[in-house]
Amino acid sequence: FGMVAFASSLDQAGPITKTVEDAAILLRSMCSFDPKDSTSLDVDTPDWTQSLGKSVKGLRIGVPREYVVDGMPAEIQALWDQGIEWLKAAGCEIVPISLPHTRYALPAYYIIAPAEASSNLARYDGMRFGHRAEGTTSLTDLYETSRAQGFGKEVQRRLTIGAYVLSAGFYDAYYVRALKVRRRIAMDFDAVWDRVDAILTPSTPSAAFALGDKQIDPLQMYLNDIFTVTANLAGLPGISVPAGLDAGGLPLGLQVIGKALDEATVFQVASALEDAAGFVAKPEKWW
């Protein structure tokens, strides 16, 4: 409660930390039932720090073949292979799995998320919430100018996409169909949880791009979400652990996805990866 809603059915507040332990500590502090938040669950909050350092021997780790995407840099594949070897060495059983609807996750996400954002952010009109423009001449002018000034270019782009897919004649063709695809993606995960305890994938198909770079190509930016949006669509916990550097010295991560409300196993596997990777690289001063 109190946070700005982007896409209500996808949003999840999560910490960005230096270590897996810090993430467990912060998440425990953040998690509790809030009667003012319709998306919060009235369940006990475990002490996830108890999962850190526990042996992962015997855990079954799924490796989805659909996460091998065309054009993925060799260094991403190499890091993924290394992560698999680290977990093997720690005693995990590696299980090849299939999540066949993964390839539809990104387009489904970029229909559902902008649609919900368009609905949620409609209240930021300069009257009820948000920035109010000065010197306007009419109510319509106030709305338009306030939103134009208050939202950045990327937010405006997503709101426009969202308004389009929710508009008359397109709602069923885009938004409703995307929700059906989302259900299929969740069913893919449901079908493998009886065989695996967690899933290991790369975090992104490339290292972070430079500030201001690729601004003229939003599609390229959106493609960087290809490995992470499935967890949001399926309602699953995920964590990205820095595990190596690319040729340019930029960090690359490995992602662990777990069963719903099984953050304990996610932290357990992430802790093992962190120990094996021994990632201590720090950026040079860049500002």
Short mmCIF file of C-alpha atoms in Angstrom, two decimals:
data_model
loop_
_atom_site.label_atom_id
_atom_site.label_comp_id
_atom_site.label_asym_id
_atom_site.label_seq_id
_atom_site.Cartn_x
_atom_site.Cartn_y
_atom_site.Cartn_z
CA PHE A 1 0.00 0.00 0.00
CA GLY A 2 1.35 3.42 -0.93
CA MET A 3 3.39 2.35 -3.94
CA VAL A 4 2.50 3.51 -7.44
CA ALA A 5 0.80 0.62 -9.24
CA PHE A 6 2.27 -0.16 -12.66
CA ALA A 7 0.68 -3.49 -13.61
CA SER A 8 -1.29 -4.76 -10.64
CA SER A 9 -1.34 -8.44 -11.58
CA LEU A 10 2.41 -8.44 -12.27
CA ASP A 11 3.90 -6.00 -9.76
CA GLN A 12 6.17 -7.35 -7.06
CA ALA A 13 8.37 -5.25 -4.82
CA GLY A 14 11.77 -6.83 -4.36
CA PRO A 15 15.09 -5.67 -2.93
CA ILE A 16 18.28 -4.97 -4.88
CA THR A 17 21.18 -5.93 -2.64
CA LYS A 18 24.89 -6.73 -2.63
CA THR A 19 24.44 -10.27 -1.29
CA VAL A 20 21.84 -13.03 -1.21
CA GLU A 21 21.79 -12.76 2.58
CA ASP A 22 20.92 -9.06 2.41
CA ALA A 23 18.11 -9.90 -0.01
CA ALA A 24 16.71 -12.45 2.44
CA ILE A 25 16.89 -10.00 5.34
CA LEU A 26 15.25 -7.18 3.40
CA LEU A 27 12.53 -9.37 1.91
CA ARG A 28 11.62 -10.63 5.37
CA SER A 29 11.25 -7.01 6.55
CA MET A 30 9.17 -6.08 3.49
CA CYS A 31 6.77 -9.03 3.61
CA SER A 32 3.67 -8.86 5.76
CA PHE A 33 -0.08 -8.81 5.32
CA ASP A 34 -1.52 -5.38 4.56
CA PRO A 35 -5.33 -5.09 4.64
CA LYS A 36 -5.06 -2.04 2.38
CA ASP A 37 -3.24 -4.02 -0.30
CA SER A 38 -5.43 -6.44 -2.22
CA THR A 39 -2.36 -8.23 -3.59
CA SER A 40 -0.82 -9.10 -0.20
CA LEU A 41 -1.31 -12.56 1.32
CA ASP A 42 -2.19 -13.29 4.93
CA VAL A 43 0.44 -15.98 5.43
CA ASP A 44 3.33 -16.43 7.83
CA THR A 45 6.63 -14.82 6.82
CA PRO A 46 9.48 -17.33 7.10
CA ASP A 47 13.00 -16.40 8.15
CA TRP A 48 14.65 -16.93 4.79
CA THR A 49 18.13 -16.43 6.21
CA GLN A 50 17.75 -19.96 7.60
CA SER A 51 17.88 -21.25 4.02
CA LEU A 52 21.26 -19.70 3.31
CA GLY A 53 24.24 -22.01 3.37
CA LYS A 54 22.07 -25.14 3.50
CA SER A 55 23.27 -28.00 1.34
CA VAL A 56 21.57 -28.23 -2.04
CA LYS A 57 22.52 -31.87 -2.40
CA GLY A 58 19.61 -33.83 -3.83
CA LEU A 59 17.71 -30.80 -5.14
CA ARG A 60 16.42 -31.19 -8.69
CA ILE A 61 17.22 -28.19 -10.87
CA GLY A 62 15.32 -27.73 -14.12
CA VAL A 63 17.04 -26.36 -17.22
CA PRO A 64 14.46 -25.25 -19.82
CA ARG A 65 15.56 -25.77 -23.40
CA GLU A 66 13.37 -22.91 -24.63
CA TYR A 67 15.66 -20.39 -22.91
CA VAL A 68 18.30 -20.98 -25.58
CA VAL A 69 17.35 -18.11 -27.88
CA ASP A 70 18.66 -17.17 -31.32
CA GLY A 71 21.46 -14.65 -31.24
CA MET A 72 22.23 -15.13 -27.54
CA PRO A 73 25.90 -14.28 -26.95
CA ALA A 74 28.21 -17.26 -26.39
CA GLU A 75 29.29 -15.79 -23.05
CA ILE A 76 25.70 -15.99 -21.74
CA GLN A 77 25.48 -19.66 -22.73
CA ALA A 78 28.91 -20.28 -21.20
CA LEU A 79 27.84 -18.71 -17.90
CA TRP A 80 24.65 -20.77 -17.88
CA ASP A 81 26.68 -23.93 -18.50
CA GLN A 82 29.01 -22.89 -15.69
CA GLY A 83 26.06 -22.38 -13.34
CA ILE A 84 24.82 -25.88 -14.17
CA GLU A 85 28.28 -27.30 -13.37
CA TRP A 86 28.44 -25.40 -10.08
CA LEU A 87 25.11 -26.86 -8.97
CA LYS A 88 26.11 -30.33 -10.16
CA ALA A 89 29.29 -30.08 -8.10
CA ALA A 90 27.18 -29.08 -5.09
CA GLY A 91 25.13 -32.26 -5.43
CA CYS A 92 22.11 -31.09 -7.44
CA GLU A 93 20.43 -33.24 -10.04
CA ILE A 94 20.10 -31.38 -13.35
CA VAL A 95 16.80 -32.11 -15.12
CA PRO A 96 16.17 -30.97 -18.72
CA ILE A 97 12.64 -29.55 -18.93
CA SER A 98 10.38 -27.92 -21.49
CA LEU A 99 8.36 -24.74 -21.02
CA PRO A 100 6.85 -24.65 -24.52
CA HIS A 101 4.94 -21.37 -24.23
CA THR A 102 8.01 -19.42 -23.11
CA ARG A 103 8.41 -17.88 -26.56
CA TYR A 104 5.03 -16.15 -26.14
CA ALA A 105 5.88 -14.70 -22.73
CA LEU A 106 7.44 -11.44 -23.93
CA PRO A 107 4.62 -10.43 -26.32
CA ALA A 108 2.01 -11.42 -23.71
CA TYR A 109 3.81 -9.39 -21.06
CA TYR A 110 4.04 -6.31 -23.26
CA ILE A 111 0.29 -6.43 -23.83
CA ILE A 112 -0.79 -7.12 -20.23
CA ALA A 113 1.67 -4.76 -18.51
CA PRO A 114 0.97 -1.64 -20.63
CA ALA A 115 -2.78 -2.33 -20.50
CA GLU A 116 -2.78 -2.43 -16.70
CA ALA A 117 -0.42 0.55 -16.54
CA SER A 118 -2.74 2.56 -18.77
CA SER A 119 -5.64 1.79 -16.45
CA ASN A 120 -3.69 2.37 -13.22
CA LEU A 121 -2.02 5.60 -14.28
CA ALA A 122 -5.19 7.17 -15.69
CA ARG A 123 -5.72 8.72 -12.25
CA TYR A 124 -2.55 10.81 -12.69
CA ASP A 125 -4.37 13.57 -14.52
CA GLY A 126 -3.20 16.70 -12.72
CA MET A 127 -6.44 16.84 -10.73
CA ARG A 128 -6.45 13.85 -8.39
CA PHE A 129 -2.84 12.69 -8.45
CA GLY A 130 0.51 13.62 -9.91
CA HIS A 131 2.02 16.69 -11.50
CA ARG A 132 -0.27 19.62 -12.34
CA ALA A 133 0.72 21.85 -15.25
CA GLU A 134 0.57 25.62 -14.91
CA GLY A 135 -0.97 28.09 -17.33
CA THR A 136 -3.49 25.78 -18.97
CA THR A 137 -6.62 27.19 -20.59
CA SER A 138 -9.15 24.37 -20.23
CA LEU A 139 -9.75 21.12 -18.38
CA THR A 140 -8.73 19.07 -21.39
CA ASP A 141 -5.60 21.19 -21.78
CA LEU A 142 -4.80 20.63 -18.09
CA TYR A 143 -5.11 16.87 -18.45
CA GLU A 144 -3.05 16.67 -21.62
CA THR A 145 -0.31 19.07 -20.54
CA SER A 146 0.01 17.59 -17.05
CA ARG A 147 0.39 14.06 -18.39
CA ALA A 148 2.78 15.18 -21.13
CA GLN A 149 4.99 16.96 -18.60
CA GLY A 150 4.66 14.43 -15.79
CA PHE A 151 5.38 11.21 -17.69
CA GLY A 152 8.67 10.42 -19.42
CA LYS A 153 8.89 9.16 -22.99
CA GLU A 154 9.00 5.48 -22.07
CA VAL A 155 5.99 5.79 -19.75
CA GLN A 156 4.08 7.62 -22.47
CA ARG A 157 4.98 4.88 -24.95
CA ARG A 158 3.66 2.16 -22.66
CA LEU A 159 0.50 4.08 -21.83
CA THR A 160 -0.18 4.52 -25.52
CA ILE A 161 0.29 0.80 -26.16
CA GLY A 162 -1.97 0.02 -23.20
CA ALA A 163 -4.73 2.36 -24.32
CA TYR A 164 -4.57 0.80 -27.79
CA VAL A 165 -4.90 -2.83 -26.68
CA LEU A 166 -7.79 -1.94 -24.35
CA SER A 167 -9.66 0.07 -26.97
CA ALA A 168 -12.92 -1.04 -28.54
CA GLY A 169 -12.31 -3.68 -31.19
CA PHE A 170 -8.88 -4.65 -29.88
CA TYR A 171 -9.64 -5.71 -26.29
CA ASP A 172 -10.55 -9.30 -27.22
CA ALA A 173 -7.95 -9.56 -29.96
CA TYR A 174 -5.05 -8.50 -27.76
CA TYR A 175 -5.68 -8.26 -24.01
CA VAL A 176 -8.02 -11.23 -23.58
CA ARG A 177 -5.84 -13.40 -25.81
CA ALA A 178 -2.73 -12.40 -23.84
CA LEU A 179 -4.44 -13.47 -20.61
CA LYS A 180 -5.12 -16.89 -22.16
CA VAL A 181 -1.46 -17.18 -23.14
CA ARG A 182 -0.48 -16.22 -19.61
CA ARG A 183 -2.56 -19.08 -18.25
CA ARG A 184 -0.76 -21.47 -20.62
CA ILE A 185 2.62 -20.20 -19.40
CA ALA A 186 1.60 -20.82 -15.78
CA MET A 187 0.40 -24.31 -16.72
CA ASP A 188 3.82 -25.06 -18.24
CA PHE A 189 5.42 -24.37 -14.87
CA ASP A 190 2.73 -26.33 -13.01
CA ALA A 191 3.55 -29.34 -15.19
CA VAL A 192 7.23 -29.45 -14.20
CA TRP A 193 7.11 -28.79 -10.45
CA ASP A 194 6.58 -32.46 -9.69
CA ARG A 195 9.98 -33.15 -11.31
CA VAL A 196 12.08 -30.17 -10.22
CA ASP A 197 12.54 -28.04 -7.10
CA ALA A 198 13.82 -24.92 -8.87
CA ILE A 199 14.73 -23.71 -12.34
CA LEU A 200 18.03 -22.18 -13.51
CA THR A 201 18.22 -19.75 -16.43
CA PRO A 202 20.29 -16.76 -17.51
CA SER A 203 19.00 -13.45 -16.13
CA THR A 204 19.26 -11.55 -19.41
CA PRO A 205 20.34 -12.32 -22.98
CA SER A 206 23.07 -9.66 -22.77
CA ALA A 207 24.84 -7.39 -20.33
CA ALA A 208 23.33 -4.02 -19.44
CA PHE A 209 23.47 -1.47 -22.22
CA ALA A 210 24.92 1.99 -21.63
CA LEU A 211 22.84 4.81 -20.19
CA GLY A 212 21.06 6.47 -23.10
CA ASP A 213 21.99 3.72 -25.53
CA LYS A 214 19.30 2.04 -27.67
CA GLN A 215 16.75 4.68 -26.71
CA ILE A 216 15.79 4.85 -30.38
CA ASP A 217 15.05 1.11 -30.40
CA PRO A 218 12.57 0.30 -27.61
CA LEU A 219 12.06 -3.21 -28.98
CA GLN A 220 15.71 -4.06 -28.29
CA MET A 221 15.27 -2.85 -24.71
CA TYR A 222 12.11 -4.93 -24.26
CA LEU A 223 13.89 -8.05 -25.54
CA ASN A 224 16.24 -7.86 -22.55
CA ASP A 225 13.27 -8.92 -20.37
CA ILE A 226 12.81 -12.20 -22.21
CA PHE A 227 14.07 -14.47 -19.39
CA THR A 228 12.54 -12.66 -16.42
CA VAL A 229 8.94 -11.84 -17.37
CA THR A 230 7.81 -15.47 -17.20
CA ALA A 231 8.15 -15.43 -13.40
CA ASN A 232 5.85 -12.40 -13.17
CA LEU A 233 3.33 -13.87 -15.58
CA ALA A 234 3.22 -17.18 -13.71
CA GLY A 235 3.28 -15.61 -10.23
CA LEU A 236 6.55 -17.23 -9.17
CA PRO A 237 9.49 -16.02 -7.05
CA GLY A 238 12.77 -15.38 -8.84
CA ILE A 239 16.21 -14.05 -7.98
CA SER A 240 19.12 -12.91 -10.13
CA VAL A 241 22.60 -13.65 -8.79
CA PRO A 242 25.64 -11.91 -10.34
CA ALA A 243 27.96 -14.69 -11.46
CA GLY A 244 30.44 -13.37 -14.02
CA LEU A 245 31.57 -10.59 -16.33
CA ASP A 246 31.22 -10.17 -20.07
CA ALA A 247 34.07 -9.22 -22.39
CA GLY A 248 33.42 -5.55 -21.64
CA GLY A 249 33.66 -6.04 -17.88
CA LEU A 250 29.90 -5.76 -17.29
CA PRO A 251 28.20 -8.14 -14.84
CA LEU A 252 26.10 -11.09 -15.99
CA GLY A 253 23.62 -12.94 -13.82
CA LEU A 254 22.00 -16.31 -13.33
CA GLN A 255 18.31 -16.50 -12.45
CA VAL A 256 16.71 -18.98 -10.08
CA ILE A 257 12.92 -19.45 -10.34
CA GLY A 258 11.00 -21.36 -7.67
CA LYS A 259 7.53 -22.61 -6.87
CA ALA A 260 4.93 -20.12 -5.67
CA LEU A 261 5.62 -19.14 -2.03
CA ASP A 262 8.78 -21.27 -1.98
CA GLU A 263 11.28 -18.46 -1.68
CA ALA A 264 13.16 -20.66 0.80
CA THR A 265 14.40 -22.98 -1.97
CA VAL A 266 15.14 -20.02 -4.23
CA PHE A 267 17.37 -18.50 -1.56
CA GLN A 268 18.98 -21.88 -0.85
CA VAL A 269 19.99 -22.36 -4.50
CA ALA A 270 20.96 -18.70 -4.93
CA SER A 271 23.24 -18.95 -1.90
CA ALA A 272 24.98 -21.99 -3.41
CA LEU A 273 25.48 -20.15 -6.71
CA GLU A 274 26.82 -17.10 -4.90
CA ASP A 275 29.35 -19.21 -3.01
CA ALA A 276 30.45 -21.03 -6.17
CA ALA A 277 30.71 -17.88 -8.30
CA GLY A 278 32.66 -15.90 -5.72
CA PHE A 279 31.62 -12.71 -7.52
CA VAL A 280 33.46 -9.74 -6.05
CA ALA A 281 33.88 -7.46 -9.08
CA LYS A 282 33.15 -3.80 -8.48
CA PRO A 283 32.62 -1.15 -11.15
CA GLU A 284 35.12 1.58 -11.73
CA LYS A 285 33.91 5.08 -10.98
CA TRP A 286 31.56 5.86 -13.87
CA TRP A 287 29.91 9.13 -12.90
#
